[in-house]
Amino acid sequence: MCGIVGYVGGRPCRDLLVAGLEKLEYRGYDSAGISLLTDGHVETVRAVGNLSNLRAAIGLDADTPVSAEGGVAVATPPATIGLGHTRWATHGRVTEENAHPHGDCTGHIHIVLNGIVENHTELRRELSESGHAFSSETDAEIVAHMIEKHYDGDLTEAVRNAFAELRGHYAFVAMHADHPDVLVAARQECPLIVGVGEGETFVASAIPAFLAETRDVLGLKNGEIVTVTPEGARIVEVDGTPVEREIEEVTWDEEAAEKGGYSTFMLKEIHEQPDAVAETITDRIPDADSVDLSELEISQEFLNDLRRIVIVACGTSYHAGLVGRYAIEQWARVPVEMDIASEYRYRDPVVGTNDLVVGITQSGETADTLAAMRLARERGAKVMALTNVMGSQATRDADTVLYTRAGLEMGVAATKTFTAQTAAMYLLGIWLAQSRDAWPPEKIAEVIAELKGIPSKIGTTLASVEERVRAIARSHAEARFFLYLGRNIGLPVCLEGALKMKEISYIPTDAYAAGEMKHGPIALLDESTPVVCVATDSPILEKVLSNIAEVRARGADVIAIATEGNTQVAEVADQTLYVPKTDWVLQPILAVLPLQLLAYHVARLNNLNVDQPRNLAKTVTVE
Ligand code: AGP
């Protein structure tokens, strides 16, 4: 989730753009850049690393206060139109060439983009065949060349025509050297907002970028293109139809703005899950019946000789791995061994060639997981890292890397990285199944269609259950213990729900395979025990229903997660929360959402700091 900002107006804007980028730092980044247009000439400065490197590159050292005077270095007259960008790399390594802004062949058109252009490979091929030369590995640069392809003197028209050919999940802003008072921007899924000032206009991926300058905003919807000038903004649909929209005033303070109007980063990140999953899967599903993980560069020969998969991870990442195990064994029929990394590294594991070891770590810096990956690699296994951070240690300790694209996660309690990891494990399961002909192509096409529908079903679930979860949280905020029960692919969801409740509400919890209840844990139950049961549709739902009946018989209060349209569960549970129907193997990515919200609201009702729980760090780099 990159940060983008554009300015056109009467004031010198170099420092306004840098200030805007500083307000977008919370979105996370690995490089940054700005482009400024002066006297028909665009000057671009980019730098890898944090903003102080960019400040140094443009002659603004760390403690030089942001001033209204200077241009890039000492451009005269100072630029009053420009673009800025903080990059969270998804396509192309963390290098200066891959940092934004990107230009076209003429150097006249510059763009900054947040998101992913899904059909970038085919467009790059077409553009190269018609003579375009590219200077980066990114999908984003395509947009500058697409605008160049359509440009005939009218920047809005060129952007509109280019936009019509793009597919994906993105928002971008474009500038042209011949138009010193116009920026044109477009939105497809990723956030984009216009800040309307006196004789000046901003466009950015989030309000904090310009909140210090104006509180008057104009929201953009999917498929809309906006032309901004110092006088204001004009919105059209992709077919050119004009759109009228009211300017609204933002009342948030800066801190709330960083949280996108949510009261905490954790709640903001819970609601970012549709985007996190969409960005993780979009361009890896090039068509309706196949998954493309060629980025892994794993040979067909290795896949044919693959003996087994070993997944090592810690905490929430371990739970995503557990979901992945069920999916891979179900679809690809490859045996999957799971282990907690801090155990795996010390148990002298039997591992070697023809084994694929997957280290799952969102931060890419968790010491135990890194050590487990290194051990496996030393013993001849092929090691894959599944991580959210480009350039992290895990990417160096692995033979190949699969990236989730959830963007920076500020909340210590992982939420969007869990669903993004789970989505990535589904991609891996489907890809292995198709690569080894382990599953009928029509079945693969069916589950791919379901997976593509998950981002919007996450949005629907969050919207439909939050109020009910808040009420359930109120009735159990003082509980002294929560028990989570599930079976088969529902069990990892229980483990994750129990971990969330522990780490942010400090209430003891246990998660158990429901079939194990009668072998001891059932003794824990009484009327005061809330029992959360994951009872989404699956081949063993009947078993789960009878376990719920066992628990109810001891007077416990059962909160069940069920699949929409299945009324059986509500007959045996006290409260039932419904998630949309999808393939039963994909249900966990939806069933976890009410559990994230339950832990969140119980913690909030106990006035706890959910973003920074006690005793916990976001990244555990200690042994
Ligand atoms: C989850 O909410 C916790 N923050 C923690 O369990 C975390 O999942 C674990 O430390 C693993 O982190 P990683 O994914 O960065 O390796």
XYZ file of C-alpha atoms and ligand atoms in Angstrom:
639
model
C 0.000 0.000 0.000
C 1.981 2.898 -1.397
C 1.397 6.547 -0.522
C 0.685 9.013 -3.330
C 0.289 12.817 -3.262
C -0.063 15.496 -5.953
C -0.279 19.284 -5.755
C -1.235 22.031 -8.218
C -1.630 25.599 -7.079
C 0.103 28.890 -6.412
C 2.589 27.856 -3.743
C 6.056 26.329 -4.247
C 5.192 22.694 -3.624
C 8.451 20.742 -3.106
C 8.145 20.888 0.668
C 4.375 20.503 0.660
C 4.878 17.202 -1.167
C 7.617 16.066 1.226
C 5.407 17.007 4.174
C 2.571 15.049 2.594
C 4.787 11.998 2.176
C 5.859 12.257 5.823
C 2.183 12.062 6.777
C 1.850 8.892 4.707
C 4.845 7.134 6.310
C 2.473 5.057 8.492
C 1.459 3.252 5.256
C 4.973 1.801 5.237
C 7.527 2.106 2.472
C 10.964 1.106 1.237
C 11.685 3.984 -1.182
C 10.263 7.364 -2.174
C 10.411 10.066 -4.811
C 9.049 13.354 -6.110
C 8.673 14.965 -9.542
C 8.353 18.727 -10.025
C 7.375 20.592 -13.182
C 9.066 23.939 -13.804
C 9.203 25.847 -17.107
C 8.008 22.843 -19.151
C 10.622 20.581 -17.612
C 9.994 17.748 -15.152
C 12.693 16.996 -12.602
C 12.541 13.758 -10.617
C 14.409 12.749 -7.484
C 14.022 9.261 -5.958
C 15.754 7.518 -3.093
C 15.762 4.044 -1.552
C 15.189 3.860 2.179
C 13.383 6.284 4.396
C 12.366 9.856 3.691
C 15.525 11.345 5.151
C 17.346 9.827 2.160
C 14.925 11.583 -0.173
C 15.260 14.814 1.798
C 19.040 14.559 1.476
C 18.742 13.803 -2.252
C 16.702 16.953 -2.845
C 19.000 19.068 -0.675
C 16.684 19.171 2.316
C 18.694 17.713 5.204
C 17.001 16.105 8.166
C 16.730 19.157 10.348
C 15.978 21.707 7.638
C 12.388 22.655 8.454
C 9.915 22.185 5.608
C 9.875 25.723 4.029
C 7.733 27.296 1.325
C 10.659 28.728 -0.671
C 12.857 26.157 -2.411
C 12.114 23.975 -5.567
C 14.017 20.659 -6.274
C 17.531 21.596 -5.142
C 17.461 25.250 -6.237
C 15.135 25.254 -9.259
C 14.055 28.788 -10.303
C 11.110 29.696 -10.332
C 10.080 27.113 -7.700
C 7.641 24.510 -8.975
C 3.953 24.897 -8.113
C 2.879 21.517 -9.484
C 4.285 18.111 -8.605
C 3.891 14.489 -7.534
C 5.210 12.509 -4.546
C 5.253 8.800 -3.692
C 6.240 6.381 -0.938
C 6.675 2.839 -2.320
C 5.752 -0.462 -0.694
C 7.311 -2.713 -3.272
C 5.186 -5.443 -4.834
C 6.504 -5.659 -8.418
C 10.247 -5.126 -8.890
C 13.028 -4.993 -6.336
C 13.654 -2.139 -3.903
C 15.844 0.048 -6.156
C 15.983 3.697 -7.183
C 14.935 2.790 -10.736
C 11.816 1.062 -9.419
C 10.919 3.935 -7.093
C 8.219 6.315 -8.308
C 7.493 8.732 -10.002
C 7.822 6.939 -13.338
C 8.044 8.650 -16.723
C 7.164 7.799 -20.306
C 9.606 7.626 -23.231
C 9.539 11.418 -23.748
C 10.023 12.323 -20.104
C 6.970 14.585 -20.410
C 4.454 12.346 -18.664
C 5.048 11.319 -15.063
C 2.892 9.182 -12.817
C 2.722 7.918 -9.249
C 0.624 4.788 -8.527
C -0.674 2.834 -5.547
C -1.860 -0.728 -6.119
C -1.326 -3.321 -8.827
C -1.897 -3.235 -12.586
C -2.997 -6.802 -13.147
C -2.477 -6.973 -16.942
C 0.934 -5.273 -16.843
C 2.774 -8.158 -18.546
C 0.659 -8.168 -21.698
C 0.554 -4.350 -21.888
C 4.337 -4.156 -21.486
C 4.711 -6.646 -24.340
C 2.381 -4.671 -26.624
C 4.070 -1.351 -25.785
C 7.574 -2.783 -26.286
C 6.521 -4.176 -29.671
C 5.414 -0.662 -30.625
C 8.779 0.802 -29.588
C 8.329 1.882 -25.966
C 11.422 1.550 -23.766
C 11.056 0.806 -20.056
C 13.437 1.895 -17.294
C 12.010 -0.116 -14.389
C 10.726 -3.589 -13.489
C 7.505 -2.191 -12.113
C 3.925 -2.730 -13.242
C 3.268 0.965 -12.502
C 5.521 2.371 -15.239
C 3.131 0.827 -17.767
C 0.622 3.562 -16.958
C 2.957 6.400 -18.018
C 3.504 4.691 -21.380
C -0.211 3.913 -21.821
C -0.983 7.625 -21.335
C 1.798 8.453 -23.822
C 0.221 6.016 -26.298
C -3.136 7.824 -26.063
C -1.841 11.397 -25.643
C -2.941 13.883 -28.311
C -2.746 17.179 -26.455
C -5.532 16.474 -23.881
C -4.201 14.854 -20.700
C -7.665 13.975 -19.330
C -8.614 12.198 -22.557
C -5.285 10.344 -22.634
C -5.734 9.183 -19.021
C -9.346 8.173 -19.711
C -8.355 6.032 -22.708
C -5.387 4.510 -20.923
C -7.564 3.760 -17.865
C -9.997 1.862 -20.078
C -7.242 -0.613 -21.022
C -5.910 -1.204 -17.508
C -7.079 -3.997 -15.230
C -6.371 -4.357 -11.528
C -6.497 -2.702 -8.168
C -4.902 0.748 -8.308
C -5.079 4.524 -8.142
C -2.686 6.898 -9.917
C -1.957 10.571 -10.582
C -0.466 11.843 -13.867
C 1.336 15.070 -14.770
C 2.412 16.365 -18.212
C 5.210 18.854 -18.890
C 2.971 20.789 -21.293
C 0.239 21.274 -18.676
C 1.715 23.194 -15.688
C -1.690 23.662 -14.058
C -3.313 20.260 -14.464
C -3.047 16.903 -12.755
C -5.248 13.987 -13.782
C -5.941 11.034 -11.465
C -7.969 7.816 -11.635
C -9.218 5.224 -9.161
C -10.004 1.528 -9.410
C -10.508 -0.009 -5.947
C -7.502 1.657 -4.242
C -8.256 4.805 -2.197
C -7.913 8.286 -3.768
C -9.116 11.601 -2.364
C -8.992 15.247 -3.491
C -8.174 18.092 -1.067
C -9.685 21.394 -2.192
C -7.869 24.535 -0.988
C -7.878 28.291 -1.771
C -6.338 28.506 -5.269
C -4.731 25.100 -4.853
C -5.759 21.441 -5.029
C -4.244 18.239 -3.638
C -4.883 14.630 -4.649
C -3.676 11.807 -2.423
C -4.129 8.178 -1.361
C -5.120 9.288 2.165
C -6.310 12.464 3.887
C -3.311 12.895 6.236
C -1.217 13.896 3.176
C -2.912 17.297 2.996
C -4.924 17.599 6.228
C -2.586 20.298 7.549
C -3.476 22.412 4.449
C -7.189 21.815 3.896
C -10.126 19.909 5.432
C -12.345 20.212 2.353
C -12.324 16.926 0.499
C -13.861 15.346 -2.542
C -14.119 11.549 -2.493
C -13.653 9.499 -5.678
C -15.496 6.277 -6.517
C -14.226 3.288 -8.481
C -13.923 3.924 -12.199
C -13.785 7.713 -11.847
C -11.216 10.094 -13.352
C -10.575 13.533 -11.861
C -8.888 16.543 -13.442
C -7.536 18.904 -10.799
C -6.370 22.492 -11.318
C -5.684 25.341 -8.842
C -9.341 26.286 -9.212
C -10.730 22.872 -8.225
C -11.632 19.433 -9.558
C -13.797 17.977 -12.361
C -14.846 14.319 -12.167
C -15.909 12.100 -15.093
C -16.738 8.406 -15.489
C -14.449 6.300 -17.711
C -16.941 6.855 -20.556
C -16.601 10.639 -20.123
C -19.924 11.228 -18.345
C -19.506 14.198 -15.931
C -20.081 13.467 -12.205
C -21.335 16.075 -9.720
C -20.144 15.592 -6.117
C -20.396 17.623 -2.918
C -17.242 18.767 -1.132
C -17.258 17.471 2.451
C -15.429 18.823 5.501
C -13.195 16.379 7.440
C -13.433 16.803 11.225
C -10.799 14.191 12.170
C -7.632 15.184 13.987
C -4.312 14.135 12.448
C -4.034 10.951 14.527
C -7.516 9.825 13.530
C -6.711 10.637 9.928
C -3.672 8.346 10.016
C -6.089 5.660 11.152
C -8.356 6.490 8.259
C -11.063 7.663 10.656
C -10.917 4.427 12.662
C -10.155 4.693 16.397
C -7.224 2.256 16.195
C -4.788 0.872 13.615
C -6.044 -2.657 14.394
C -9.649 -1.792 13.420
C -8.390 0.062 10.328
C -6.351 -3.006 9.345
C -9.287 -5.346 9.963
C -11.225 -3.242 7.443
C -8.283 -3.211 5.001
C -8.530 -6.996 4.565
C -10.559 -6.876 1.308
C -7.717 -4.831 -0.244
C -4.955 -6.931 1.327
C -6.429 -10.157 -0.070
C -7.341 -8.625 -3.437
C -3.817 -7.259 -3.945
C -2.310 -10.592 -2.881
C -4.292 -12.624 -5.400
C -5.219 -10.307 -8.299
C -2.383 -10.671 -10.768
C -1.615 -14.256 -9.774
C -4.893 -15.388 -11.304
C -4.298 -14.348 -14.933
C -7.375 -16.223 -16.176
C -10.384 -18.136 -14.885
C -8.833 -21.563 -14.689
C -5.222 -21.209 -13.583
C -2.959 -19.708 -10.961
C 0.382 -18.247 -12.074
C 3.178 -18.534 -9.514
C 5.966 -18.436 -12.084
C 7.536 -15.797 -9.819
C 8.630 -18.700 -7.599
C 10.849 -20.061 -10.395
C 10.310 -23.607 -9.156
C 10.966 -26.145 -11.915
C 8.392 -28.682 -13.064
C 11.049 -31.326 -12.449
C 11.246 -30.329 -8.782
C 7.437 -30.406 -8.551
C 7.332 -33.862 -10.102
C 9.880 -35.180 -7.605
C 8.403 -33.255 -4.644
C 8.334 -35.603 -1.614
C 6.553 -33.380 0.900
C 6.053 -29.828 2.127
C 7.135 -28.665 5.581
C 5.668 -25.411 6.898
C 7.483 -23.609 9.731
C 6.245 -20.416 11.373
C 5.309 -18.738 14.650
C 2.122 -17.292 16.112
C -0.476 -16.123 13.650
C 1.681 -17.128 10.696
C 1.663 -20.695 12.025
C -2.144 -20.635 11.986
C -2.182 -19.464 8.355
C 0.166 -22.353 7.599
C -2.268 -24.779 9.223
C -5.071 -23.600 6.916
C -2.617 -23.980 4.025
C -1.905 -27.580 5.022
C -5.557 -28.570 4.724
C -5.864 -26.820 1.357
C -2.637 -28.257 -0.137
C -3.362 -31.815 1.001
C -6.998 -31.484 -0.160
C -6.237 -30.141 -3.621
C -2.626 -31.117 -4.464
C -2.439 -34.400 -2.501
C 1.091 -33.560 -1.311
C 1.836 -34.520 2.322
C 2.309 -31.394 4.458
C 4.130 -31.363 7.787
C 3.604 -28.416 10.122
C 5.845 -27.262 12.916
C 6.258 -24.304 15.208
C 9.592 -22.815 14.147
C 10.993 -22.535 17.675
C 10.438 -26.293 18.035
C 11.476 -27.315 14.521
C 14.915 -25.720 14.746
C 15.867 -27.748 17.822
C 14.379 -31.150 17.031
C 17.044 -32.198 14.525
C 14.415 -32.652 11.808
C 14.713 -35.175 8.972
C 14.600 -32.931 5.913
C 16.439 -32.770 2.620
C 16.292 -32.720 -1.176
C 12.834 -33.042 -2.775
C 11.375 -31.346 0.298
C 9.890 -27.855 0.001
C 10.146 -25.977 3.294
C 7.864 -22.941 3.542
C 8.793 -20.336 6.167
C 5.789 -18.072 6.826
C 6.647 -14.740 8.465
C 4.844 -11.471 7.776
C 7.719 -9.312 9.097
C 10.369 -11.526 7.520
C 12.480 -10.983 10.623
C 11.264 -13.546 13.203
C 14.397 -15.198 14.519
C 13.008 -18.697 15.123
C 11.434 -18.903 11.672
C 14.631 -17.659 9.998
C 16.710 -20.224 11.902
C 14.333 -23.036 10.931
C 14.547 -21.975 7.265
C 18.349 -21.840 7.368
C 18.544 -25.287 8.983
C 16.337 -26.820 6.294
C 18.343 -25.131 3.544
C 21.631 -26.399 4.989
C 20.145 -29.916 4.850
C 19.339 -29.592 1.149
C 15.660 -28.691 1.163
C 14.351 -26.005 -1.186
C 13.207 -23.110 1.013
C 10.390 -20.709 0.172
C 9.617 -17.620 2.234
C 6.034 -16.342 2.436
C 6.454 -12.787 3.671
C 4.888 -9.332 3.557
C 8.102 -7.318 3.556
C 10.304 -6.977 0.496
C 14.005 -6.992 1.300
C 13.468 -8.585 4.733
C 15.935 -11.204 6.085
C 13.585 -14.046 5.172
C 13.925 -13.098 1.491
C 17.671 -13.592 1.847
C 17.389 -16.883 3.748
C 15.167 -18.471 1.111
C 15.632 -19.886 -2.391
C 12.380 -18.313 -3.499
C 9.841 -15.835 -2.139
C 6.068 -15.495 -2.353
C 4.935 -12.050 -1.224
C 1.689 -11.218 0.479
C 0.643 -7.660 -0.335
C -1.105 -6.480 2.798
C 0.970 -3.307 3.206
C 2.474 -2.244 6.508
C 0.702 -3.663 9.555
C 0.980 -1.225 12.479
C -1.175 -3.128 14.973
C 0.882 -5.705 16.916
C -1.994 -8.149 16.641
C -1.815 -9.514 13.088
C -5.103 -9.366 11.185
C -4.804 -8.413 7.487
C -1.493 -10.298 7.197
C -3.254 -13.477 8.415
C -5.943 -13.320 5.728
C -3.360 -12.317 3.103
C -1.145 -15.280 4.126
C -4.154 -17.609 4.018
C -5.021 -16.337 0.531
C -1.404 -16.927 -0.539
C -1.554 -20.485 0.830
C -4.703 -21.075 -1.214
C -2.852 -19.832 -4.321
C 0.013 -22.222 -3.533
C -2.388 -25.152 -3.037
C -4.184 -24.524 -6.332
C -0.902 -23.967 -8.201
C 0.567 -27.227 -6.871
C -2.642 -29.072 -7.775
C -2.618 -27.781 -11.364
C 1.168 -28.231 -11.753
C 0.945 -31.880 -10.648
C -2.407 -32.660 -12.331
C -3.624 -33.682 -8.904
C -7.088 -32.188 -9.261
C -9.624 -31.996 -12.109
C -9.337 -28.713 -14.083
C -13.056 -27.982 -13.666
C -12.678 -28.246 -9.888
C -9.689 -25.923 -10.054
C -11.711 -23.407 -12.089
C -14.531 -23.596 -9.534
C -12.299 -22.859 -6.546
C -10.491 -20.086 -8.447
C -13.840 -18.413 -9.133
C -14.663 -18.661 -5.425
C -11.243 -17.291 -4.415
C -11.694 -14.259 -6.694
C -14.962 -13.531 -4.849
C -13.353 -13.572 -1.401
C -12.246 -9.902 -1.167
C -15.820 -8.624 -1.575
C -17.180 -11.370 0.739
C -14.743 -10.172 3.411
C -16.212 -6.681 3.039
C -19.757 -8.050 3.272
C -18.951 -10.124 6.355
C -17.344 -7.235 8.240
C -20.308 -5.002 7.467
C -22.916 -7.634 8.428
C -21.460 -9.048 11.673
C -19.756 -6.105 13.441
C -22.838 -4.837 15.278
C -23.782 -8.313 16.510
C -20.213 -9.048 17.557
C -20.126 -5.788 19.517
C -23.285 -6.910 21.412
C -21.814 -10.365 22.115
C -18.602 -8.689 23.319
C -20.640 -6.574 25.731
C -22.202 -9.676 27.275
C -18.824 -11.411 27.671
C -16.386 -8.552 28.338
C -15.880 -9.755 31.902
C -15.452 -13.437 31.045
C -12.536 -15.090 32.849
C -11.966 -17.647 30.102
C -12.958 -18.251 26.481
C -12.928 -21.681 24.824
C -12.713 -22.035 21.041
C -13.804 -25.254 19.346
C -13.489 -26.384 15.749
C -12.688 -29.386 13.610
C -10.654 -29.969 10.455
C -10.051 -26.668 8.648
C -12.054 -24.830 11.334
C -9.431 -25.628 13.994
C -6.743 -23.178 12.760
C -9.409 -20.467 12.820
C -10.109 -21.297 16.477
C -6.397 -21.200 17.299
C -6.150 -17.763 15.646
C -9.286 -16.433 17.390
C -7.984 -17.690 20.758
C -4.582 -16.067 20.155
C -6.181 -12.707 19.265
C -8.302 -12.755 22.448
C -5.248 -13.634 24.562
C -2.884 -11.060 23.097
C -5.151 -7.993 23.130
C -7.701 -8.630 25.923
C -5.359 -10.593 28.224
C -8.220 -13.084 28.918
C -7.053 -16.724 29.125
C -8.369 -18.814 26.248
C -7.988 -22.306 24.851
C -8.626 -23.615 21.364
C -9.373 -27.279 20.986
C -10.181 -29.823 18.344
C -13.872 -30.303 19.190
C -13.519 -34.072 18.998
C -11.019 -33.897 21.847
C -13.457 -32.227 24.269
C -14.684 -35.412 25.885
C -11.080 -36.439 26.586
C -10.684 -33.812 29.307
C -11.251 -30.124 28.482
C -15.021 -30.469 28.859
C -14.328 -30.379 32.592
C -13.498 -26.671 32.191
C -17.047 -25.753 31.240
C -19.790 -24.127 33.303
C -22.589 -21.578 32.736
C -20.126 -18.677 32.713
C -17.884 -20.049 29.954
C -18.376 -18.521 26.514
C -17.556 -21.164 23.906
C -16.841 -19.981 20.369
C -17.488 -22.736 17.804
C -16.412 -22.533 14.180
C -19.216 -24.468 12.465
C -19.038 -23.381 8.852
C -20.156 -25.859 6.173
C -17.683 -28.735 5.762
C -17.767 -32.512 5.285
C -17.738 -32.974 9.086
C -20.258 -30.317 10.127
C -22.481 -33.023 11.606
C -19.667 -33.928 14.001
C -19.222 -30.293 15.001
C -22.964 -29.966 15.670
C -22.897 -32.899 18.054
C -19.863 -31.430 19.847
C -21.782 -28.173 20.231
C -24.656 -30.130 21.781
C -22.190 -31.718 24.263
C -21.003 -28.257 25.309
C -24.516 -26.805 25.519
C -25.478 -29.673 27.789
C -22.964 -28.298 30.330
C -24.710 -24.916 30.263
C -21.949 -23.047 28.417
C -22.960 -20.088 26.225
C -22.223 -21.119 22.622
C -21.321 -18.473 20.023
C -21.203 -20.210 16.641
C -19.795 -19.093 13.276
C -21.938 -20.646 10.532
C -22.340 -20.481 6.767
C -25.149 -18.285 5.488
C -28.240 -20.287 4.630
C -27.414 -23.164 6.991
C -30.016 -23.051 9.773
C -28.902 -26.250 11.532
C -26.251 -24.445 13.599
C -28.634 -21.874 15.030
C -30.730 -24.719 16.373
C -27.902 -25.869 18.670
C -26.101 -22.575 19.436
C -27.056 -19.611 21.660
C -25.782 -17.017 19.207
C -24.977 -17.613 15.542
C -22.942 -15.303 13.331
C -23.169 -15.966 9.609
C -20.457 -15.652 6.976
C -21.140 -15.831 3.211
C -21.141 -19.230 1.527
C -18.038 -20.232 -0.448
C -15.996 -23.401 -1.063
C -15.648 -25.127 2.344
C -11.847 -25.041 2.158
C -11.994 -21.248 1.722
C -14.429 -20.682 4.615
C -11.638 -20.045 7.216
C -10.665 -16.741 5.567
C -14.215 -15.497 6.323
C -14.854 -17.348 9.595
C -11.840 -15.657 11.255
C -13.325 -12.166 10.774
C -15.967 -12.324 13.563
C -13.281 -13.769 15.855
C -10.919 -10.865 15.134
C -13.768 -8.436 15.874
C -14.812 -10.283 19.057
C -11.299 -10.053 20.529
C -11.099 -6.424 19.423
C -14.377 -5.309 20.993
C -13.806 -7.231 24.236
C -10.416 -5.526 24.561
C -11.881 -2.100 23.737
C -14.664 -2.578 26.278
C -11.886 -3.198 28.820
C -10.137 0.025 27.650
C -7.030 -1.805 26.539
C -4.460 -0.516 24.062
C -5.098 -2.951 21.205
C -2.462 -1.448 18.919
C 0.344 -1.971 21.410
C -0.612 -4.776 23.837
C 1.555 -5.313 26.929
C 4.583 -7.591 26.724
C 4.338 -7.885 22.937
C 6.451 -6.622 20.040
C 5.379 -6.548 16.381
C 8.492 -8.376 15.278
C 10.190 -10.957 17.490
C 13.850 -10.888 16.449
C 15.122 -12.389 19.700
C 15.886 -16.113 20.022
C 0.214 -12.166 16.051
O -0.818 -11.303 16.248
C 1.429 -11.840 16.803
N 1.867 -10.531 16.507
C 2.553 -12.850 16.684
O 2.068 -14.092 17.101
C 3.131 -13.022 15.275
O 2.228 -13.667 14.453
C 4.413 -13.864 15.371
O 5.339 -13.164 16.164
C 4.998 -14.162 13.998
O 5.393 -12.962 13.378
P 5.853 -13.013 11.851
O 4.697 -13.412 11.020
O 6.318 -11.615 11.569
O 6.978 -13.995 11.750
